[in-house]
Coordinates of C-alpha atoms in Angstrom, one line a residue:
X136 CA -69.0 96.0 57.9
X137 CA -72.7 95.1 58.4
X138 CA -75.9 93.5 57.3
X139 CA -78.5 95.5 56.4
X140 CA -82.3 94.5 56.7
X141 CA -85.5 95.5 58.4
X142 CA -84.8 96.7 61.8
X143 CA -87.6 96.4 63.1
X144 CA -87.8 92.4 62.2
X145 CA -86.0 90.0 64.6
X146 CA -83.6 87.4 63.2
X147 CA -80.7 87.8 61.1
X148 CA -80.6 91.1 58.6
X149 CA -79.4 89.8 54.9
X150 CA -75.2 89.9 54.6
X151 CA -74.0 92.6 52.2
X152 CA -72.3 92.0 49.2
X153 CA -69.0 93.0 50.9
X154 CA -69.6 89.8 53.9
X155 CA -70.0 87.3 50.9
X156 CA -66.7 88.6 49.2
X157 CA -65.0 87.9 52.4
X158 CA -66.7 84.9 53.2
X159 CA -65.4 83.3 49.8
X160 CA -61.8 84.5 50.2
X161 CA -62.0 83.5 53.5
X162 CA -62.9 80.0 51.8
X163 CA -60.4 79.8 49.1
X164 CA -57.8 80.3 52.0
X165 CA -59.5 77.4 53.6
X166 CA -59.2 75.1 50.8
X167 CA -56.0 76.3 50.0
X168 CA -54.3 75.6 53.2
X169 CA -56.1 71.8 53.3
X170 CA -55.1 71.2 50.0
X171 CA -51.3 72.3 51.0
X172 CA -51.6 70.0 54.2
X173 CA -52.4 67.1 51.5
X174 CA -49.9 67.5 49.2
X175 CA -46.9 68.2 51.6
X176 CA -47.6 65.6 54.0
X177 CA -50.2 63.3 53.1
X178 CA -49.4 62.3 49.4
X179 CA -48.8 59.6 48.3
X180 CA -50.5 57.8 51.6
X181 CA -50.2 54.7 53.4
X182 CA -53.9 53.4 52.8
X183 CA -54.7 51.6 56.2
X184 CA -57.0 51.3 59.0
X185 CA -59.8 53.5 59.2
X186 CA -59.4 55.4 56.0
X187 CA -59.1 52.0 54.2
X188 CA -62.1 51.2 55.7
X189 CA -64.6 54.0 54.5
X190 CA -62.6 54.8 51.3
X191 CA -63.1 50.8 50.1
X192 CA -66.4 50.9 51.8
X193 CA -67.4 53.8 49.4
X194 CA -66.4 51.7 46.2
X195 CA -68.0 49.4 47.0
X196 CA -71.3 50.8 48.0
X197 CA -70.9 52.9 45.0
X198 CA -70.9 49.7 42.8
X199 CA -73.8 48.0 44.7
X200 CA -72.1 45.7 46.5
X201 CA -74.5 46.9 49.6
X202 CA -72.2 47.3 53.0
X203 CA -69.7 44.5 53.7
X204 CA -66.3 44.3 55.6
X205 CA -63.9 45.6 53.3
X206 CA -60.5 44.1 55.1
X207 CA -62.2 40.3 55.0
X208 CA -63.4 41.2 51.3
X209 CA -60.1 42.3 50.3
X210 CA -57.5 40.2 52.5
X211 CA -59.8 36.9 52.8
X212 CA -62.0 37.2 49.9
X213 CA -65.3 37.0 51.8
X214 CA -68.4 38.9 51.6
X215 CA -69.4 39.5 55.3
X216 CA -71.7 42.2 56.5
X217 CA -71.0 44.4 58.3
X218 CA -71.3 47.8 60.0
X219 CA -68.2 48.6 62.4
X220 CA -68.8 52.5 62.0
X221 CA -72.1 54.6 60.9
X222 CA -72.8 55.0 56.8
X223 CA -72.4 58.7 56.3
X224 CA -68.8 59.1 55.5
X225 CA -68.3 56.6 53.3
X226 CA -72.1 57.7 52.1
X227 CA -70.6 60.7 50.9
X228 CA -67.3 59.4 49.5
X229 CA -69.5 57.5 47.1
X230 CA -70.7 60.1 45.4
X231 CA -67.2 60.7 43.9
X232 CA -66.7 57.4 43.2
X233 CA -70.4 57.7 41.1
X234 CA -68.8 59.2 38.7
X235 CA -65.3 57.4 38.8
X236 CA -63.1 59.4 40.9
X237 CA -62.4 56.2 42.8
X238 CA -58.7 56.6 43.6
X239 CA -57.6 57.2 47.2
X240 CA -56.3 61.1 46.3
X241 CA -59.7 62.0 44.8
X242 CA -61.0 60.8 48.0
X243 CA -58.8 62.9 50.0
X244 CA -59.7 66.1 47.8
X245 CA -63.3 65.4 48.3
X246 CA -62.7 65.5 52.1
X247 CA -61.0 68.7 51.7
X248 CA -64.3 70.0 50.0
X249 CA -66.0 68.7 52.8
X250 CA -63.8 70.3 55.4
X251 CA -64.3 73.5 53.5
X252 CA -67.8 73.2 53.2
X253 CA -68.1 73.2 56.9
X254 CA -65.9 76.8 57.4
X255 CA -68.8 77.8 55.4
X256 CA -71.2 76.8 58.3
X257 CA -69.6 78.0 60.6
X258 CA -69.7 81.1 59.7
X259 CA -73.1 81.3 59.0
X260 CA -73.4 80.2 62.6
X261 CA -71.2 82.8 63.4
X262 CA -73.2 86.1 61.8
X263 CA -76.6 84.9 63.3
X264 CA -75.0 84.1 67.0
X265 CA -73.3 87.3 66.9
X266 CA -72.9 89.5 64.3
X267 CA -71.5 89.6 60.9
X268 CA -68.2 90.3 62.5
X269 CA -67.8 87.1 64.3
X270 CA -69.1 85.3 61.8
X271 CA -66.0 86.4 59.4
X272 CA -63.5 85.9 62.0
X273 CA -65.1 82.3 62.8
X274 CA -64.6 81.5 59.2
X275 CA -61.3 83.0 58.9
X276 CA -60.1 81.0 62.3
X277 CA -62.1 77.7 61.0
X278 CA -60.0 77.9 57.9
X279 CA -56.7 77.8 59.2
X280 CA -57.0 76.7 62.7
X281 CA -55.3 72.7 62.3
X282 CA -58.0 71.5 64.3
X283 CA -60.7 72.3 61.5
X284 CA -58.5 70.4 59.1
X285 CA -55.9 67.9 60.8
X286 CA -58.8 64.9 60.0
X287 CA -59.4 66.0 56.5
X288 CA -57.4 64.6 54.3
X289 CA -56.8 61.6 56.0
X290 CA -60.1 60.3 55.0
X291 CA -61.7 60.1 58.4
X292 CA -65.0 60.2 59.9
X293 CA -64.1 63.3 61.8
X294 CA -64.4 65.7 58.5
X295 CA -68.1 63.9 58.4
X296 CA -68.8 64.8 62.0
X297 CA -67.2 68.4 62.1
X298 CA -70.1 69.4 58.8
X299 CA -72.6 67.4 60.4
X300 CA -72.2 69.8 63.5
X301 CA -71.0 73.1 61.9
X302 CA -74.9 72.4 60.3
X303 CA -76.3 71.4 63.3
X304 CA -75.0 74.4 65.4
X305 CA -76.4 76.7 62.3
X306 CA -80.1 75.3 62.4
X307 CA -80.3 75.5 66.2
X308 CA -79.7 79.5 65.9
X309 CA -82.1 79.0 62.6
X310 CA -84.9 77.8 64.9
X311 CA -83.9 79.7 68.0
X312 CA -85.5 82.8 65.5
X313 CA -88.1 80.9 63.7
X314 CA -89.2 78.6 65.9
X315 CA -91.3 76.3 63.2
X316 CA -91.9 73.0 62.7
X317 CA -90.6 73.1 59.3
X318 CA -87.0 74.5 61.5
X319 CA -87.9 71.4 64.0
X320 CA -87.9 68.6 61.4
X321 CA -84.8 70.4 60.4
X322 CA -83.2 69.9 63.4
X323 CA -84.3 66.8 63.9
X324 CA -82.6 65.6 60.4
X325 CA -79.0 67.3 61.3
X326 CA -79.2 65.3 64.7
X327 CA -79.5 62.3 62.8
X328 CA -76.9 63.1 60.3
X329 CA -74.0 63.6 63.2
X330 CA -75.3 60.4 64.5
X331 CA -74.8 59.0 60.9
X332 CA -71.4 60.3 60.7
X333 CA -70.4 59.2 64.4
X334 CA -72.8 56.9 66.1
X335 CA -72.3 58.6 69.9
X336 CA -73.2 62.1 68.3
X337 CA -76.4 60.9 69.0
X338 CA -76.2 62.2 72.4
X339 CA -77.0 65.8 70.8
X340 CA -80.5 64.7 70.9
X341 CA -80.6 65.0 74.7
X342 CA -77.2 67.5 75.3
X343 CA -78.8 69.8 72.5
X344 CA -82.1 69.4 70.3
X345 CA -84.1 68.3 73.8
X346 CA -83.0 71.3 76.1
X347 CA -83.1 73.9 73.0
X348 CA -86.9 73.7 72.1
X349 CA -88.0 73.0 75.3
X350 CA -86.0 76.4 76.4
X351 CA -87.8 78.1 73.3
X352 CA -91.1 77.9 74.7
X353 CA -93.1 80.5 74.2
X354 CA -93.7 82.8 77.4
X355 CA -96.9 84.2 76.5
X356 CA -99.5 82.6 74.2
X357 CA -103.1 82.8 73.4
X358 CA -104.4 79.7 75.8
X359 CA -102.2 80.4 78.7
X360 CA -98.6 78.2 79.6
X361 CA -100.7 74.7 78.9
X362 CA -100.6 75.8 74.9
X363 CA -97.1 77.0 75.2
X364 CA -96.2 73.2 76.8
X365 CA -98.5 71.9 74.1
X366 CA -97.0 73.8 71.2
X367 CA -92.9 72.7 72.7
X368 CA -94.0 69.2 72.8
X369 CA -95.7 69.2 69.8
X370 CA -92.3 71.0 68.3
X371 CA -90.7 68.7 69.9
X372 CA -91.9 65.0 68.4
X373 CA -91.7 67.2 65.1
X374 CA -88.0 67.0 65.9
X375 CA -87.9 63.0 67.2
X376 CA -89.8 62.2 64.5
X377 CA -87.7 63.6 62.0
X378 CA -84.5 62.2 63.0
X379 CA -86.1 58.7 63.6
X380 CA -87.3 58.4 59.8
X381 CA -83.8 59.8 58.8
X382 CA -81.9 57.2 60.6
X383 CA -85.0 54.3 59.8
X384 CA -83.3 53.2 56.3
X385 CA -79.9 52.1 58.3
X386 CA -81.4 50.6 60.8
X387 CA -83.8 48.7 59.0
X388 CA -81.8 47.5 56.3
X389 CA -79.0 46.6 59.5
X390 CA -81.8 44.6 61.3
X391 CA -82.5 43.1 58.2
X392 CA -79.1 41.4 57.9
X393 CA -77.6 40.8 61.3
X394 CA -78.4 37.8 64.1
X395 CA -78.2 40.5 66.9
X396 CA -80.7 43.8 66.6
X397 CA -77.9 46.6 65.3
X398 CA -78.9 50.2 64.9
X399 CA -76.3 52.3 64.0
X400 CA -73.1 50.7 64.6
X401 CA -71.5 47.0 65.2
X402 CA -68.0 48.7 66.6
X403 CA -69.3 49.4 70.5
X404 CA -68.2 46.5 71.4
X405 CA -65.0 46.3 69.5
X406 CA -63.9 50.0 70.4
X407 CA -65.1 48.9 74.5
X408 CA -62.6 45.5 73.8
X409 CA -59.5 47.6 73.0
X410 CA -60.2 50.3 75.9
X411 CA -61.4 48.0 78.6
X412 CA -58.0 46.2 80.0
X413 CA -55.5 46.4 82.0
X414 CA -53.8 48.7 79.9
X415 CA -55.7 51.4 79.8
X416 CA -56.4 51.5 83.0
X417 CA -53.1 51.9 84.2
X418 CA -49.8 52.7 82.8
X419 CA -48.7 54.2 79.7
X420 CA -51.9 54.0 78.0
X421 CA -54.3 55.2 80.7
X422 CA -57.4 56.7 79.1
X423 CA -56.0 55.2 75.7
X424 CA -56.9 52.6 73.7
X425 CA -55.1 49.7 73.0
X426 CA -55.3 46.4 70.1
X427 CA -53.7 43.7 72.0
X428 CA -56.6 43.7 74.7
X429 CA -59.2 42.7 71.7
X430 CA -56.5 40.1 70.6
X431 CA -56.2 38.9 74.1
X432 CA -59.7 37.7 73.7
X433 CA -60.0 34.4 72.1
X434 CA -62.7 33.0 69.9
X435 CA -64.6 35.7 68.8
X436 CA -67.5 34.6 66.3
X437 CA -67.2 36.0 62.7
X438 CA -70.8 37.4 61.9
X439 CA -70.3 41.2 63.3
X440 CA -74.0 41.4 65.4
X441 CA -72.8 38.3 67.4
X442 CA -69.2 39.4 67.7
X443 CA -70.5 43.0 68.7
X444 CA -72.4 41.1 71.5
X445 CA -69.6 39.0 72.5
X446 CA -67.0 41.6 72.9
X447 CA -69.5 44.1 75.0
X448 CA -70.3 41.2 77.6
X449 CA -66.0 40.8 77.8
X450 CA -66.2 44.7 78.5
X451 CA -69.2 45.0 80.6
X452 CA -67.4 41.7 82.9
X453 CA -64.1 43.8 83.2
X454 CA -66.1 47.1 84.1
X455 CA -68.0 45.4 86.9
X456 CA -64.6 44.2 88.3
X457 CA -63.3 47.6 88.1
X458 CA -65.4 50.1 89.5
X459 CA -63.4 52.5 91.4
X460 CA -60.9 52.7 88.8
X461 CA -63.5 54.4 86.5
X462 CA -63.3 58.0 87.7
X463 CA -59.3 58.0 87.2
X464 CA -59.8 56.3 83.8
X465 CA -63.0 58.7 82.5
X466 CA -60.2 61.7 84.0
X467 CA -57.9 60.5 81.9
X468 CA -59.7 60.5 78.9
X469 CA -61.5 64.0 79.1
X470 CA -57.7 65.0 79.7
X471 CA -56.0 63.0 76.6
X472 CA -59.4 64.2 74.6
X473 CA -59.0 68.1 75.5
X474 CA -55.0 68.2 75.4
X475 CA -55.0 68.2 79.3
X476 CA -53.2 65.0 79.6
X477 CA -49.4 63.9 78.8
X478 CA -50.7 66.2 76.0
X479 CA -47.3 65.7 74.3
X480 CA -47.4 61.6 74.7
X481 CA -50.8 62.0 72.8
X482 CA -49.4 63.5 70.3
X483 CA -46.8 60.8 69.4
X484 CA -49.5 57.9 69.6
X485 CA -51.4 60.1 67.2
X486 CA -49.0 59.5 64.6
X487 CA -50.3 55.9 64.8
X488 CA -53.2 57.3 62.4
X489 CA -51.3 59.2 60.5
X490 CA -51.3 62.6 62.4
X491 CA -47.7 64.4 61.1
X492 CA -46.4 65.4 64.7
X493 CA -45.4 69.3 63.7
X494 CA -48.8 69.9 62.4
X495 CA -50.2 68.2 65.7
X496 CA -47.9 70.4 67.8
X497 CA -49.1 73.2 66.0
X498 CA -52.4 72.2 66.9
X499 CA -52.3 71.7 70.6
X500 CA -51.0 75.2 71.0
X501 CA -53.7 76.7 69.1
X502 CA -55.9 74.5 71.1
X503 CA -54.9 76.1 74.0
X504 CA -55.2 79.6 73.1
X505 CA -58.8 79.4 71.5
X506 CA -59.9 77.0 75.0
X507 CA -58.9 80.4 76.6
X508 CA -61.0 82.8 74.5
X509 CA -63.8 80.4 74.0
X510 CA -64.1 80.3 78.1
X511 CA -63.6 84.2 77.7
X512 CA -66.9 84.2 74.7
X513 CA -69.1 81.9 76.8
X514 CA -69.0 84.8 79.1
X515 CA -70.1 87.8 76.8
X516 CA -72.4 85.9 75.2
X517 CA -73.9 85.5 78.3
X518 CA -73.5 88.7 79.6
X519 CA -75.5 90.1 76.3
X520 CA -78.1 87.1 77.6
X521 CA -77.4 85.5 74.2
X522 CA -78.2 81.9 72.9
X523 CA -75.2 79.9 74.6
X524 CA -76.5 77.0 74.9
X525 CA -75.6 75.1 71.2
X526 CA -71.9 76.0 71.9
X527 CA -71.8 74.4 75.3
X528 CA -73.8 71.5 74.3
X529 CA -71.6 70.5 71.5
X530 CA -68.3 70.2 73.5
X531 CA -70.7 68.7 76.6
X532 CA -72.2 66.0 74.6
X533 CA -68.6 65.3 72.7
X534 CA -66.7 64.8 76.1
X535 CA -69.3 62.7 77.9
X536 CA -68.9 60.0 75.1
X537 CA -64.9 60.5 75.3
X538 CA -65.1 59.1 79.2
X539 CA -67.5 55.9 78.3
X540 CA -65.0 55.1 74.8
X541 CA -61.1 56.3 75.4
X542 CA -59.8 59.2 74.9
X543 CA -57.9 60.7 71.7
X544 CA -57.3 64.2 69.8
X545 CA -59.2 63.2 67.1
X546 CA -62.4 62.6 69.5
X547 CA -62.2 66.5 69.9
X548 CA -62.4 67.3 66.1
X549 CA -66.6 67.3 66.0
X550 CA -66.8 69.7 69.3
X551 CA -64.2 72.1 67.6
X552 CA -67.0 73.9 65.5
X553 CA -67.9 75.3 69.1
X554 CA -64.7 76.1 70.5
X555 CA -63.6 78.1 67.4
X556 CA -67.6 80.3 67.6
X557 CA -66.9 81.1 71.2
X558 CA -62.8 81.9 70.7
X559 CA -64.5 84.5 67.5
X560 CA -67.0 86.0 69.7
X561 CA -64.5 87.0 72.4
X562 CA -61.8 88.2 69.5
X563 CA -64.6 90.2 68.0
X564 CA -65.5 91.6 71.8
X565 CA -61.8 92.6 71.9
X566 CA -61.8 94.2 68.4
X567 CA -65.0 96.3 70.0
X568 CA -63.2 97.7 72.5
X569 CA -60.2 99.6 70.2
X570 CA -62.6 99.7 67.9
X571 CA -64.3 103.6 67.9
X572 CA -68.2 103.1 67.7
X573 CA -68.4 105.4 65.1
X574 CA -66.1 103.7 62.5
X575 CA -68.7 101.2 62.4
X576 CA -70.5 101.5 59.0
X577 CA -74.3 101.1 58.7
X578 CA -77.0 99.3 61.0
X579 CA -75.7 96.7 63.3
X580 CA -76.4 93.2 63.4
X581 CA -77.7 92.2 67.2
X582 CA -77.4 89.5 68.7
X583 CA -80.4 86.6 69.0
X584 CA -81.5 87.5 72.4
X585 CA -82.4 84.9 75.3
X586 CA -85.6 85.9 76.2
X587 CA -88.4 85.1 73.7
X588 CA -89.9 88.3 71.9
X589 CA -93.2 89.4 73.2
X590 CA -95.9 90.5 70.7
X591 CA -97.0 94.8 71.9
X592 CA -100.2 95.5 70.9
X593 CA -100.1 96.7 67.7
X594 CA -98.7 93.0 67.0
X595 CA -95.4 93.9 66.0
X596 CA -92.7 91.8 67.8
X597 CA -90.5 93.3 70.1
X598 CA -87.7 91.9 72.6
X599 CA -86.6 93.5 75.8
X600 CA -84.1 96.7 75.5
X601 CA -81.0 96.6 76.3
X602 CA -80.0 97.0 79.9
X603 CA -79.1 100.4 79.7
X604 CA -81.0 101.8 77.1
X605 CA -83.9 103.8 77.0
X606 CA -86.8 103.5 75.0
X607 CA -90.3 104.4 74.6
X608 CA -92.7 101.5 74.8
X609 CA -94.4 100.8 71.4
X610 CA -97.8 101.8 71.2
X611 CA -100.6 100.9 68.8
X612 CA -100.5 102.9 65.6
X613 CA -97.4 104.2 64.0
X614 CA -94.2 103.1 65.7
X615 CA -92.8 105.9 67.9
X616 CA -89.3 106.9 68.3
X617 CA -86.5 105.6 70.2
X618 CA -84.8 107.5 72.8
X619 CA -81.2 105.9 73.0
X620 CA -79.4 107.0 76.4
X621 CA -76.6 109.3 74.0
X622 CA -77.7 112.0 71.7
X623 CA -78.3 112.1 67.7
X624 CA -81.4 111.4 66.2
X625 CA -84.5 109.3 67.1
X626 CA -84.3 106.1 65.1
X627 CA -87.0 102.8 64.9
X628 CA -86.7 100.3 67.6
X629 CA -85.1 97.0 66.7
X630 CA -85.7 95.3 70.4
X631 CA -82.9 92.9 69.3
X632 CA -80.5 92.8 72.4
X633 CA -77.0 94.3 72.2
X634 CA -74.9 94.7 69.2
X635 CA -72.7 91.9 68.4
X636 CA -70.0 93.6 65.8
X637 CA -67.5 94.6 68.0
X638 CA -69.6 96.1 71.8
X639 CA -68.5 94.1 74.0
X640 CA -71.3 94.0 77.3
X641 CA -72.3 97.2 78.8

């Protein structure tokens, strides 16, 4: 199974008509089991909390009533503003209820779509990261692996955040090839749109967009390295730019109608209230959160800006009273977060949102195994000197905002994305190594190689060989032939890097 394309153009070859087949039965299978998860376990629902919150929030942004509290609107019958979580999810839960599927099921269904949607990117991701190959088995472990889909049809931000990322991931390999400011702005947008789904996802500005264009600098440009800096920086505020004017309608309309300045959220200090006590810092509950430390706090004021403020100075006076309990408590809540600590505990307080507990258990051992192979991926990819840096960010970014919040399974859900790429590309380096060379069928897909392509004189672009290949340097005029290091005939250069469908590293 391959793409074909021009091989002697870098970037992705176009998928056959074969990948697409198996990319939508590779979907179906991913709706399908979501959709099972719903109706065995999840139907009829208890509608509280969270999913209360951005399935209400969606009505009622869908019938203009702007963006209040829905608990005080519906339990006190007050209208007060309010933004305890980013806009996205319930955003996109709206558009359902635009056209009356309003009920808490449709909801759920359209979350499955979401979920689904994102397998899609994922394997996208997949194909240009490393082959066509890993970007089937991507999909194909995206759709059924319980991590992908626990969140789903609860009606949860996490579905919002997984897409949000499965596109980001998927435009970083975009520009990694292009290297535009059309694929800047791009990236720029999807930044802003995790950050929109979970307000710390904003952190992939620095763990991800920042670090990725500066490391796609050109090497060698007409003007010499100050027009290569030039060019990244201008790329660069292309990218800042871009997610600044996407994010400017929340903000503006949020410092329009709070007391405090509030950008993309109103729940930091809230979430900092019920993780900043005594008991979550010891006991039980280290690393977790817990409600009766917000209750503990009297007299908080109503309108959300000035509450926001009040609970964050509560926190901030606790932290400075604490200090040398922070390492154990940011330990503990990488370890709850990643399924490292009392693993099993965290899987009966996640039943406090709903989480079934067989599906959960199902989950943590899957965890476990794809944490192994993803570590094993991380290493071919960068033994092929392949673009690693995206899938290392995302998990990066994710668990440095688990230690400053608490730590929870759920929390993990936006980094998965990552973890289930890497665990492919180490399956698919495994399949390589039974599989004969030969049964491959057509050209190869390579992999997007580290080093920038340099432009020979003819000015056709062409990337480094292959460690272990031999080849006969381009010259202007026709291309010449390419001696490979084992017999058959002379074929045209592709200067793409290793293949990625099944070699594993020379």
């Amino acid at each position: 199974m391959s793409d074909v394309g021009d091989p002697a153009r870098p970037g992705p070859a176009r998928p056959t008509r074969r990948w697409w087949l198996l990319l939508a039965l590779i979907l179906a299978v991913g709706l399908g089991v979501r959709l099972w998860y719903l109706f065995a376990y999840l139907h009829p629902a208890q509608v509280i909390g969270d999913p209360l919150y951005y399935h209400q929030a969606a009505n009622l942004f869908a019938r203009g009533h702007g963006w209040p509290d829905p608990y005080e609107l519906k339990i006190n019958h007050r209208y007060v503003a309010d933004a305890q979580h980013p806009p996205l999810t319930s955003a996109l839960l709206a558009l359902p209820s635009l056209v009356g599927l309003t009920t808490f099921l449709e909801h759920q269904i359209f979350e499955c779509l979401l979920g689904t949607l994102a397998v899609f990117f994922v394997a996208l991701t997949g194909r240009r990261a490393a082959g066509p190959v890993a970007g089937l088995v991507a999909g194909a472990i995206a759709a059924v692996y319980p991590g992908m889909w626990i969140n789903d049809p609860l009606v949860m931000s996490e579905t919002t955040g997984i897409l949000a990322c499965s596109v980001l991931l998927w435009l970083a390999y975009r520009y990694w090839e292009r290297r535009g400011y059309l694929d800047a702005a791009l990236l720029g947008v999807a930044a802003a749109a995790a950050a929109l789904a979970r307000a710390e996802l904003l952190l992939l500005t620095l763990f991800l967009v920042t670090p990725l264009i500066l490391l796609a600098r050109p090497r060698a440009q007409a003007g010499g390295r100050l027009a290569s800096w030039r060019r990244a920086v201008a790329l660069l505020v292309t990218a800042g730019a871009a997610c600044v004017l996407t994010i400017a309608p929340w903000a503006i309309y949020n410092l329009a109608r709070f007391h405090q300045p509030e950008y993309l959220s109103t729940g930091l200090g809230t979430t900092l209230a019920v993780t900043t006590c005594d008991e979550t810092y010891s006991g039980p509950a280290l690393g977790f959160w817990d409600f009766d430390c917000v209750l503990a706090i009297p007299n908080p004021p109503t309108e959300r800006s000035d509450r926001d403020v009040f609970y964050r100075k509560v926190a901030y006076s606790y932290l400075g009273k604490h200090e040398r309990e922070l390492p154990k408590v940011a330990l503990a809540r990488i370890g709850r977060t990643w399924g490292l600590f009392h693993p099993f505990q965290q899987i009966r307080l996640d039943t406090i949102e709903q989480r079934p507990i067989r599906v959960s258990q199902v989950g943590l051992g899957s965890l476990w195994v794809l944490m192994a192979a993803s570590a094993a991926g991380a290493v071919v990819l960068r033994r092929r000197r392949a673009l690693l840096l995206p899938l290392v960010a995302l998990p990066g970014a994710l668990t440095v905002a688990s230690t400053m919040v608490y730590g929870t399974s759920r929390f993990r859900a936006v980094a998965e994305p990552a973890v289930v790429l890497l665990a492919a590309v180490a399956f698919t380096a495994i399949r390589g190594r039974f599989v004969p060379r030969g049964r491959h069928s057509g050209p190869r897909r390579p992999v997007i190689p580290l080093a920038r392509p340099e432009l020979a004189p003819s000015g056709e672009t062409v990337a480094p060989p292959h460690p272990g290949e031999l080849t006969v340097p381009l010259r202007a005029g026709p291309p010449g032939p390419t001696v490979g290091a084992g017999s058959g005939p002379p074929t045209t250069p592709t200067g793409l890097g290793p293949a990625a469908d099944g070699g594993g590293p020379p």
